[in-house]
PDB file of C-alpha atoms in Angstrom:
ATOM      1  CA  UNK A   9     -97.450 -38.884  38.385  1.00 40.00           C
ATOM      2  CA  UNK A  10     -97.566 -41.542  41.076  1.00 42.00           C
ATOM      3  CA  UNK A  11     -97.516 -45.198  40.093  1.00 41.00           C
ATOM      4  CA  UNK A  12     -99.994 -47.163  42.184  1.00 42.00           C
ATOM      5  CA  UNK A  13     -99.607 -50.564  40.565  1.00 40.00           C
ATOM      6  CA  UNK A  14     -97.693 -53.234  42.364  1.00 43.00           C
ATOM      7  CA  UNK A  15     -94.031 -53.297  41.257  1.00 42.00           C
ATOM      8  CA  UNK A  16     -94.371 -56.881  40.034  1.00 52.00           C
ATOM      9  CA  UNK A  17     -97.220 -55.973  37.682  1.00 67.00           C
ATOM     10  CA  UNK A  18     -96.317 -52.442  36.592  1.00 84.00           C
ATOM     11  CA  UNK A  19     -95.672 -52.915  32.860  1.00 86.00           C
ATOM     12  CA  UNK A  20     -93.314 -49.935  32.645  1.00 87.00           C
ATOM     13  CA  UNK A  21     -91.172 -51.273  35.483  1.00 88.00           C
ATOM     14  CA  UNK A  22     -91.097 -54.667  33.773  1.00 89.00           C
ATOM     15  CA  UNK A  23     -90.135 -53.015  30.473  1.00 87.00           C
ATOM     16  CA  UNK A  24     -87.297 -51.081  32.099  1.00 89.00           C
ATOM     17  CA  UNK A  25     -86.066 -54.264  33.777  1.00 90.00           C
ATOM     18  CA  UNK A  26     -86.108 -56.084  30.444  1.00 88.00           C
ATOM     19  CA  UNK A  27     -84.105 -53.298  28.784  1.00 89.00           C
ATOM     20  CA  UNK A  28     -81.606 -53.414  31.660  1.00 91.00           C
ATOM     21  CA  UNK A  29     -81.259 -57.186  31.385  1.00 89.00           C
ATOM     22  CA  UNK A  30     -80.349 -56.852  27.705  1.00 89.00           C
ATOM     23  CA  UNK A  31     -78.006 -53.863  27.991  1.00 93.00           C
ATOM     24  CA  UNK A  32     -76.448 -53.928  31.484  1.00 95.00           C
ATOM     25  CA  UNK A  33     -73.816 -56.627  30.782  1.00 96.00           C
ATOM     26  CA  UNK A  34     -72.182 -54.395  28.152  1.00 97.00           C
ATOM     27  CA  UNK A  35     -72.531 -51.300  30.349  1.00 98.00           C
ATOM     28  CA  UNK A  36     -70.718 -53.079  33.175  1.00 98.00           C
ATOM     29  CA  UNK A  37     -67.914 -54.096  30.805  1.00 98.00           C
ATOM     30  CA  UNK A  38     -67.406 -50.443  29.842  1.00 98.00           C
ATOM     31  CA  UNK A  39     -67.454 -49.333  33.492  1.00 98.00           C
ATOM     32  CA  UNK A  40     -64.882 -51.988  34.340  1.00 98.00           C
ATOM     33  CA  UNK A  41     -62.706 -50.810  31.428  1.00 97.00           C
ATOM     34  CA  UNK A  42     -62.976 -47.238  32.723  1.00 98.00           C
ATOM     35  CA  UNK A  43     -61.819 -48.584  36.084  1.00 98.00           C
ATOM     36  CA  UNK A  44     -64.508 -47.430  38.524  1.00 98.00           C
ATOM     37  CA  UNK A  45     -63.004 -47.861  41.968  1.00 96.00           C
ATOM     38  CA  UNK A  46     -63.513 -47.274  45.678  1.00 97.00           C
ATOM     39  CA  UNK A  47     -64.077 -43.729  46.830  1.00 98.00           C
ATOM     40  CA  UNK A  48     -65.506 -42.397  43.564  1.00 98.00           C
ATOM     41  CA  UNK A  49     -68.500 -40.056  43.401  1.00 98.00           C
ATOM     42  CA  UNK A  50     -70.801 -41.157  40.574  1.00 98.00           C
ATOM     43  CA  UNK A  51     -73.945 -39.831  38.918  1.00 98.00           C
ATOM     44  CA  UNK A  52     -76.279 -42.350  37.289  1.00 98.00           C
ATOM     45  CA  UNK A  53     -78.634 -40.137  35.271  1.00 98.00           C
ATOM     46  CA  UNK A  54     -81.923 -41.579  34.054  1.00 96.00           C
ATOM     47  CA  UNK A  55     -81.402 -44.406  36.527  1.00 95.00           C
ATOM     48  CA  UNK A  56     -84.593 -46.326  35.655  1.00 93.00           C
ATOM     49  CA  UNK A  57     -84.975 -49.282  38.010  1.00 93.00           C
ATOM     50  CA  UNK A  58     -81.547 -48.626  39.510  1.00 95.00           C
ATOM     51  CA  UNK A  59     -79.641 -51.711  38.357  1.00 96.00           C
ATOM     52  CA  UNK A  60     -76.476 -49.839  37.353  1.00 97.00           C
ATOM     53  CA  UNK A  61     -76.752 -47.507  40.363  1.00 97.00           C
ATOM     54  CA  UNK A  62     -76.752 -50.601  42.571  1.00 96.00           C
ATOM     55  CA  UNK A  63     -73.686 -51.982  40.773  1.00 97.00           C
ATOM     56  CA  UNK A  64     -71.864 -48.659  41.166  1.00 98.00           C
ATOM     57  CA  UNK A  65     -72.699 -48.429  44.882  1.00 97.00           C
ATOM     58  CA  UNK A  66     -71.115 -51.836  45.441  1.00 97.00           C
ATOM     59  CA  UNK A  67     -68.083 -50.831  43.395  1.00 97.00           C
ATOM     60  CA  UNK A  68     -67.303 -47.464  45.042  1.00 98.00           C
ATOM     61  CA  UNK A  69     -67.592 -48.803  48.587  1.00 96.00           C
ATOM     62  CA  UNK A  70     -68.282 -47.065  51.871  1.00 94.00           C
ATOM     63  CA  UNK A  71     -66.163 -44.028  51.013  1.00 96.00           C
ATOM     64  CA  UNK A  72     -67.799 -43.494  47.627  1.00 98.00           C
ATOM     65  CA  UNK A  73     -71.133 -41.940  46.669  1.00 98.00           C
ATOM     66  CA  UNK A  74     -73.706 -42.687  43.986  1.00 98.00           C
ATOM     67  CA  UNK A  75     -76.467 -40.263  43.014  1.00 98.00           C
ATOM     68  CA  UNK A  76     -79.237 -42.170  41.195  1.00 97.00           C
ATOM     69  CA  UNK A  77     -81.113 -39.442  39.318  1.00 97.00           C
ATOM     70  CA  UNK A  78     -84.427 -39.760  37.526  1.00 96.00           C
ATOM     71  CA  UNK A  79     -87.425 -37.588  36.778  1.00 95.00           C
ATOM     72  CA  UNK A  80     -89.539 -40.504  38.060  1.00 91.00           C
ATOM     73  CA  UNK A  81     -87.628 -42.372  40.790  1.00 92.00           C
ATOM     74  CA  UNK A  82     -90.573 -44.539  41.881  1.00 90.00           C
ATOM     75  CA  UNK A  83     -89.140 -47.525  40.016  1.00 91.00           C
ATOM     76  CA  UNK A  84     -86.110 -47.505  42.356  1.00 91.00           C
ATOM     77  CA  UNK A  85     -88.162 -48.221  45.472  1.00 84.00           C
ATOM     78  CA  UNK A  86     -86.406 -50.774  47.634  1.00 81.00           C
ATOM     79  CA  UNK A  87     -82.917 -49.938  46.360  1.00 85.00           C
ATOM     80  CA  UNK A  88     -81.044 -48.712  49.414  1.00 87.00           C
ATOM     81  CA  UNK A  89     -77.416 -48.462  50.429  1.00 93.00           C
ATOM     82  CA  UNK A  90     -75.600 -46.073  52.787  1.00 94.00           C
ATOM     83  CA  UNK A  91     -73.661 -44.607  49.854  1.00 97.00           C
ATOM     84  CA  UNK A  92     -76.627 -44.409  47.430  1.00 97.00           C
ATOM     85  CA  UNK A  93     -78.890 -41.374  47.177  1.00 96.00           C
ATOM     86  CA  UNK A  94     -81.969 -41.474  44.958  1.00 96.00           C
ATOM     87  CA  UNK A  95     -82.797 -38.034  43.564  1.00 95.00           C
ATOM     88  CA  UNK A  96     -85.930 -36.839  41.775  1.00 95.00           C
ATOM     89  CA  UNK A  97     -84.451 -34.368  39.292  1.00 96.00           C
ATOM     90  CA  UNK A  98     -85.270 -33.059  35.833  1.00 96.00           C
ATOM     91  CA  UNK A  99     -81.843 -32.851  34.268  1.00 96.00           C
ATOM     92  CA  UNK A 100     -83.072 -30.417  31.597  1.00 95.00           C
ATOM     93  CA  UNK A 101     -83.898 -27.730  34.180  1.00 96.00           C
ATOM     94  CA  UNK A 102     -81.582 -28.652  37.070  1.00 96.00           C
ATOM     95  CA  UNK A 103     -78.084 -29.513  35.759  1.00 97.00           C
ATOM     96  CA  UNK A 104     -75.564 -31.612  37.638  1.00 98.00           C
ATOM     97  CA  UNK A 105     -73.196 -29.681  39.873  1.00 97.00           C
ATOM     98  CA  UNK A 106     -70.064 -28.653  37.962  1.00 97.00           C
ATOM     99  CA  UNK A 107     -66.794 -30.422  38.800  1.00 98.00           C
ATOM    100  CA  UNK A 108     -68.460 -32.797  41.260  1.00 98.00           C
ATOM    101  CA  UNK A 109     -68.155 -36.300  39.795  1.00 98.00           C
ATOM    102  CA  UNK A 110     -65.537 -38.926  39.031  1.00 98.00           C
ATOM    103  CA  UNK A 111     -68.075 -40.616  36.739  1.00 98.00           C
ATOM    104  CA  UNK A 112     -71.270 -39.575  34.986  1.00 98.00           C
ATOM    105  CA  UNK A 113     -73.251 -42.253  33.147  1.00 98.00           C
ATOM    106  CA  UNK A 114     -76.525 -42.175  31.229  1.00 98.00           C
ATOM    107  CA  UNK A 115     -78.205 -44.726  28.994  1.00 97.00           C
ATOM    108  CA  UNK A 116     -80.989 -44.198  26.422  1.00 96.00           C
ATOM    109  CA  UNK A 117     -81.742 -40.770  27.863  1.00 97.00           C
ATOM    110  CA  UNK A 118     -80.442 -37.994  25.603  1.00 98.00           C
ATOM    111  CA  UNK A 119     -82.367 -39.239  22.558  1.00 96.00           C
ATOM    112  CA  UNK A 120     -85.578 -38.262  24.359  1.00 94.00           C
ATOM    113  CA  UNK A 121     -84.463 -34.705  25.187  1.00 95.00           C
ATOM    114  CA  UNK A 122     -84.908 -31.880  22.639  1.00 91.00           C
ATOM    115  CA  UNK A 123     -81.865 -30.048  24.080  1.00 94.00           C
ATOM    116  CA  UNK A 124     -79.768 -33.196  24.203  1.00 96.00           C
ATOM    117  CA  UNK A 125     -76.455 -31.604  23.161  1.00 96.00           C
ATOM    118  CA  UNK A 126     -76.727 -28.904  25.821  1.00 97.00           C
ATOM    119  CA  UNK A 127     -77.332 -31.575  28.458  1.00 98.00           C
ATOM    120  CA  UNK A 128     -74.406 -33.614  27.126  1.00 98.00           C
ATOM    121  CA  UNK A 129     -72.165 -30.581  27.511  1.00 98.00           C
ATOM    122  CA  UNK A 130     -73.398 -30.109  31.072  1.00 98.00           C
ATOM    123  CA  UNK A 131     -72.506 -33.725  31.850  1.00 98.00           C
ATOM    124  CA  UNK A 132     -68.949 -33.026  30.688  1.00 98.00           C
ATOM    125  CA  UNK A 133     -68.776 -29.933  32.924  1.00 98.00           C
ATOM    126  CA  UNK A 134     -69.973 -31.995  35.898  1.00 98.00           C
ATOM    127  CA  UNK A 135     -66.773 -34.070  35.833  1.00 98.00           C
ATOM    128  CA  UNK A 136     -63.852 -33.523  38.149  1.00 98.00           C
ATOM    129  CA  UNK A 137     -60.484 -33.165  36.395  1.00 97.00           C
ATOM    130  CA  UNK A 138     -59.675 -36.736  35.375  1.00 98.00           C
ATOM    131  CA  UNK A 139     -63.340 -37.746  35.613  1.00 98.00           C
ATOM    132  CA  UNK A 140     -65.075 -40.025  33.104  1.00 98.00           C
ATOM    133  CA  UNK A 141     -68.265 -39.738  31.069  1.00 98.00           C
ATOM    134  CA  UNK A 142     -70.002 -42.824  29.641  1.00 98.00           C
ATOM    135  CA  UNK A 143     -72.991 -42.157  27.386  1.00 98.00           C
ATOM    136  CA  UNK A 144     -75.098 -44.865  25.728  1.00 98.00           C
ATOM    137  CA  UNK A 145     -77.810 -44.049  23.205  1.00 98.00           C
ATOM    138  CA  UNK A 146     -80.082 -46.073  20.962  1.00 96.00           C
ATOM    139  CA  UNK A 147     -80.810 -46.211  17.262  1.00 96.00           C
ATOM    140  CA  UNK A 148     -84.224 -47.848  17.164  1.00 94.00           C
ATOM    141  CA  UNK A 149     -84.287 -48.057  13.377  1.00 93.00           C
ATOM    142  CA  UNK A 150     -82.526 -51.430  13.589  1.00 94.00           C
ATOM    143  CA  UNK A 151     -85.810 -53.105  14.637  1.00 93.00           C
ATOM    144  CA  UNK A 152     -87.004 -52.633  11.045  1.00 93.00           C
ATOM    145  CA  UNK A 153     -84.729 -55.552  10.070  1.00 94.00           C
ATOM    146  CA  UNK A 154     -86.860 -58.709  10.164  1.00 96.00           C
ATOM    147  CA  UNK A 155     -86.216 -62.189   8.807  1.00 97.00           C
ATOM    148  CA  UNK A 156     -88.181 -63.714   7.175  1.00 97.00           C
ATOM    149  CA  UNK A 157     -89.404 -60.360   5.816  1.00 96.00           C
ATOM    150  CA  UNK A 158     -92.605 -59.126   7.461  1.00 95.00           C
ATOM    151  CA  UNK A 159     -94.114 -55.961   5.987  1.00 95.00           C
ATOM    152  CA  UNK A 160     -96.400 -55.696   9.022  1.00 95.00           C
ATOM    153  CA  UNK A 161     -93.567 -55.773  11.585  1.00 95.00           C
ATOM    154  CA  UNK A 162     -91.489 -53.383   9.478  1.00 95.00           C
ATOM    155  CA  UNK A 163     -94.424 -50.993   9.291  1.00 94.00           C
ATOM    156  CA  UNK A 164     -94.856 -51.203  13.071  1.00 93.00           C
ATOM    157  CA  UNK A 165     -91.172 -50.394  13.546  1.00 93.00           C
ATOM    158  CA  UNK A 166     -91.500 -47.420  11.220  1.00 93.00           C
ATOM    159  CA  UNK A 167     -94.568 -46.248  13.176  1.00 92.00           C
ATOM    160  CA  UNK A 168     -92.501 -46.336  16.365  1.00 89.00           C
ATOM    161  CA  UNK A 169     -89.786 -44.285  14.678  1.00 91.00           C
ATOM    162  CA  UNK A 170     -92.334 -41.718  13.482  1.00 90.00           C
ATOM    163  CA  UNK A 171     -93.882 -41.465  16.952  1.00 86.00           C
ATOM    164  CA  UNK A 172     -90.490 -40.656  18.467  1.00 87.00           C
ATOM    165  CA  UNK A 173     -90.171 -37.689  16.111  1.00 87.00           C
ATOM    166  CA  UNK A 174     -93.637 -36.473  17.115  1.00 83.00           C
ATOM    167  CA  UNK A 175     -92.471 -36.223  20.729  1.00 80.00           C
ATOM    168  CA  UNK A 176     -89.292 -34.283  19.932  1.00 87.00           C
ATOM    169  CA  UNK A 177     -87.057 -37.337  20.360  1.00 93.00           C
ATOM    170  CA  UNK A 178     -84.451 -38.561  17.880  1.00 96.00           C
ATOM    171  CA  UNK A 179     -84.881 -42.311  17.242  1.00 95.00           C
ATOM    172  CA  UNK A 180     -81.520 -42.411  15.429  1.00 96.00           C
ATOM    173  CA  UNK A 181     -79.479 -40.405  17.931  1.00 97.00           C
ATOM    174  CA  UNK A 182     -77.159 -43.327  18.618  1.00 97.00           C
ATOM    175  CA  UNK A 183     -75.547 -42.719  15.224  1.00 96.00           C
ATOM    176  CA  UNK A 184     -74.973 -39.044  16.071  1.00 97.00           C
ATOM    177  CA  UNK A 185     -73.555 -39.606  19.541  1.00 98.00           C
ATOM    178  CA  UNK A 186     -69.879 -39.981  18.606  1.00 98.00           C
ATOM    179  CA  UNK A 187     -69.451 -36.575  16.907  1.00 98.00           C
ATOM    180  CA  UNK A 188     -71.604 -34.947  19.603  1.00 98.00           C
ATOM    181  CA  UNK A 189     -69.359 -36.463  22.267  1.00 98.00           C
ATOM    182  CA  UNK A 190     -66.249 -35.168  20.525  1.00 98.00           C
ATOM    183  CA  UNK A 191     -67.698 -31.661  20.618  1.00 97.00           C
ATOM    184  CA  UNK A 192     -67.682 -31.720  24.446  1.00 97.00           C
ATOM    185  CA  UNK A 193     -63.885 -31.443  24.386  1.00 97.00           C
ATOM    186  CA  UNK A 194     -63.393 -34.585  26.457  1.00 98.00           C
ATOM    187  CA  UNK A 195     -60.636 -37.013  25.492  1.00 98.00           C
ATOM    188  CA  UNK A 196     -62.307 -39.873  23.619  1.00 98.00           C
ATOM    189  CA  UNK A 197     -61.270 -43.228  25.098  1.00 98.00           C
ATOM    190  CA  UNK A 198     -63.562 -45.739  23.474  1.00 97.00           C
ATOM    191  CA  UNK A 199     -66.722 -46.495  21.541  1.00 98.00           C
ATOM    192  CA  UNK A 200     -68.711 -49.645  20.963  1.00 98.00           C
ATOM    193  CA  UNK A 201     -72.170 -50.754  19.934  1.00 96.00           C
ATOM    194  CA  UNK A 202     -74.359 -53.736  20.643  1.00 94.00           C
ATOM    195  CA  UNK A 203     -77.601 -55.246  19.517  1.00 91.00           C
ATOM    196  CA  UNK A 204     -79.281 -58.596  20.026  1.00 92.00           C
ATOM    197  CA  UNK A 205     -81.188 -60.836  17.657  1.00 95.00           C
ATOM    198  CA  UNK A 206     -84.454 -61.928  19.273  1.00 95.00           C
ATOM    199  CA  UNK A 207     -86.874 -64.616  18.092  1.00 97.00           C
ATOM    200  CA  UNK A 208     -90.651 -64.489  18.137  1.00 96.00           C
ATOM    201  CA  UNK A 209     -92.299 -66.236  21.063  1.00 95.00           C
ATOM    202  CA  UNK A 210     -89.250 -66.086  23.347  1.00 94.00           C
ATOM    203  CA  UNK A 211     -88.835 -64.188  26.638  1.00 89.00           C
ATOM    204  CA  UNK A 212     -86.226 -61.976  24.970  1.00 88.00           C
ATOM    205  CA  UNK A 213     -88.867 -60.665  22.553  1.00 91.00           C
ATOM    206  CA  UNK A 214     -90.745 -59.238  25.536  1.00 86.00           C
ATOM    207  CA  UNK A 215     -88.686 -56.043  25.432  1.00 85.00           C
ATOM    208  CA  UNK A 216     -89.976 -55.254  21.941  1.00 88.00           C
ATOM    209  CA  UNK A 217     -93.539 -56.296  22.836  1.00 90.00           C
ATOM    210  CA  UNK A 218     -93.633 -54.126  25.954  1.00 88.00           C
ATOM    211  CA  UNK A 219     -92.277 -51.102  24.087  1.00 86.00           C
ATOM    212  CA  UNK A 220     -94.931 -51.572  21.417  1.00 87.00           C
ATOM    213  CA  UNK A 221     -97.645 -52.022  24.058  1.00 89.00           C
ATOM    214  CA  UNK A 222     -96.596 -48.796  25.787  1.00 87.00           C
ATOM    215  CA  UNK A 223     -96.931 -46.734  22.606  1.00 87.00           C
ATOM    216  CA  UNK A 224     -99.698 -48.646  20.799  1.00 90.00           C
ATOM    217  CA  UNK A 225    -102.600 -46.482  22.083  1.00 90.00           C
ATOM    218  CA  UNK A 226    -100.962 -43.306  20.785  1.00 87.00           C
ATOM    219  CA  UNK A 227     -99.877 -44.933  17.515  1.00 89.00           C
ATOM    220  CA  UNK A 228    -103.489 -45.907  16.808  1.00 91.00           C
ATOM    221  CA  UNK A 229    -104.853 -42.565  18.033  1.00 89.00           C
ATOM    222  CA  UNK A 230    -102.755 -40.540  15.586  1.00 86.00           C
ATOM    223  CA  UNK A 231    -103.581 -42.956  12.765  1.00 89.00           C
ATOM    224  CA  UNK A 232    -100.165 -44.519  12.163  1.00 88.00           C
ATOM    225  CA  UNK A 233    -101.683 -48.013  12.457  1.00 92.00           C
ATOM    226  CA  UNK A 234    -105.115 -49.498  13.089  1.00 93.00           C
ATOM    227  CA  UNK A 235    -106.057 -51.489  16.180  1.00 92.00           C
ATOM    228  CA  UNK A 236    -106.417 -54.735  14.224  1.00 94.00           C
ATOM    229  CA  UNK A 237    -102.967 -54.204  12.713  1.00 94.00           C
ATOM    230  CA  UNK A 238    -101.495 -53.685  16.192  1.00 93.00           C
ATOM    231  CA  UNK A 239    -103.177 -56.893  17.374  1.00 94.00           C
ATOM    232  CA  UNK A 240    -101.646 -58.746  14.436  1.00 96.00           C
ATOM    233  CA  UNK A 241     -98.219 -57.314  15.335  1.00 95.00           C
ATOM    234  CA  UNK A 242     -98.497 -58.668  18.866  1.00 94.00           C
ATOM    235  CA  UNK A 243     -99.532 -62.061  17.497  1.00 95.00           C
ATOM    236  CA  UNK A 244     -96.436 -62.196  15.285  1.00 95.00           C
ATOM    237  CA  UNK A 245     -94.147 -61.161  18.144  1.00 95.00           C
ATOM    238  CA  UNK A 246     -95.602 -63.497  20.737  1.00 94.00           C
ATOM    239  CA  UNK A 247     -96.342 -66.663  18.737  1.00 95.00           C
ATOM    240  CA  UNK A 248     -93.321 -69.010  18.442  1.00 96.00           C
ATOM    241  CA  UNK A 249     -91.936 -68.970  14.907  1.00 97.00           C
ATOM    242  CA  UNK A 250     -88.706 -68.522  12.948  1.00 97.00           C
ATOM    243  CA  UNK A 251     -89.241 -64.743  12.828  1.00 97.00           C
ATOM    244  CA  UNK A 252     -86.162 -62.899  14.115  1.00 97.00           C
ATOM    245  CA  UNK A 253     -85.598 -59.180  14.481  1.00 95.00           C
ATOM    246  CA  UNK A 254     -82.934 -56.977  15.996  1.00 94.00           C
ATOM    247  CA  UNK A 255     -83.291 -55.029  19.201  1.00 92.00           C
ATOM    248  CA  UNK A 256     -82.398 -51.332  18.989  1.00 93.00           C
ATOM    249  CA  UNK A 257     -78.684 -50.728  18.474  1.00 96.00           C
ATOM    250  CA  UNK A 258     -77.090 -49.215  21.565  1.00 97.00           C
ATOM    251  CA  UNK A 259     -74.057 -47.023  20.807  1.00 98.00           C
ATOM    252  CA  UNK A 260     -71.723 -46.418  23.765  1.00 98.00           C
ATOM    253  CA  UNK A 261     -69.050 -43.713  23.934  1.00 98.00           C
ATOM    254  CA  UNK A 262     -66.758 -42.907  26.854  1.00 98.00           C
ATOM    255  CA  UNK A 263     -64.067 -40.351  27.537  1.00 98.00           C
ATOM    256  CA  UNK A 264     -62.207 -38.387  30.183  1.00 98.00           C
ATOM    257  CA  UNK A 265     -61.825 -34.782  31.274  1.00 98.00           C
ATOM    258  CA  UNK A 266     -58.151 -33.912  30.952  1.00 94.00           C
ATOM    259  CA  UNK A 267     -56.449 -31.023  32.753  1.00 75.00           C
ATOM    260  CA  UNK A 268     -57.531 -28.671  35.517  1.00 62.00           C
TER     261      UNK A 268
END
């Protein structure tokens, strides 16, 4: 599917940029702890708008390589560097090359894939000996926590969770990532999680609003919520008030391939 809207007004591009703005600072901290350095070959899988791919390309230098991989790479238009290659690739049907990478990273990707554990295992096999894997996955159930309590917003969050299941995704996969990662046989080096409290009517709430807007037509179509209820949800999210909710929890796990 080709996206014809201007990049500045494409709501999905804006949503991806908002997610990156919230989550990239922590991702970069983990990559710095791993010690990404010049000359590395890196795979950024599910690269989105390319923000982390751009950071990696600067980090690995002229002698390094970054493969920015996405099933829909249109959102990376304009991101160019001599050591950066944008690839249109469906990771579920075309695995990464085995033993090819010093680093493989993905964020909020596996939860959407029915065969997520197979793909995770393929990421581990794509590492060179000594290579690193950093995986970050979400648990969207945290957005059900609202203060002051709002039955409407909680119901909307539960509708989002239900919709994820309809599509074969796992909205709580972040909580299952650590044991799944251990099963790859990689040496576990670290794990962390992050979430942000966001207040109604602020720019930070836009991430939640855009995610709801993306899925609202389907949520109403399948009868999880009515159109008037969805409109009331947007009003609560967008009107300034003391209402605070959590963003999805992002669980991050990283490890290393040891041996030959």
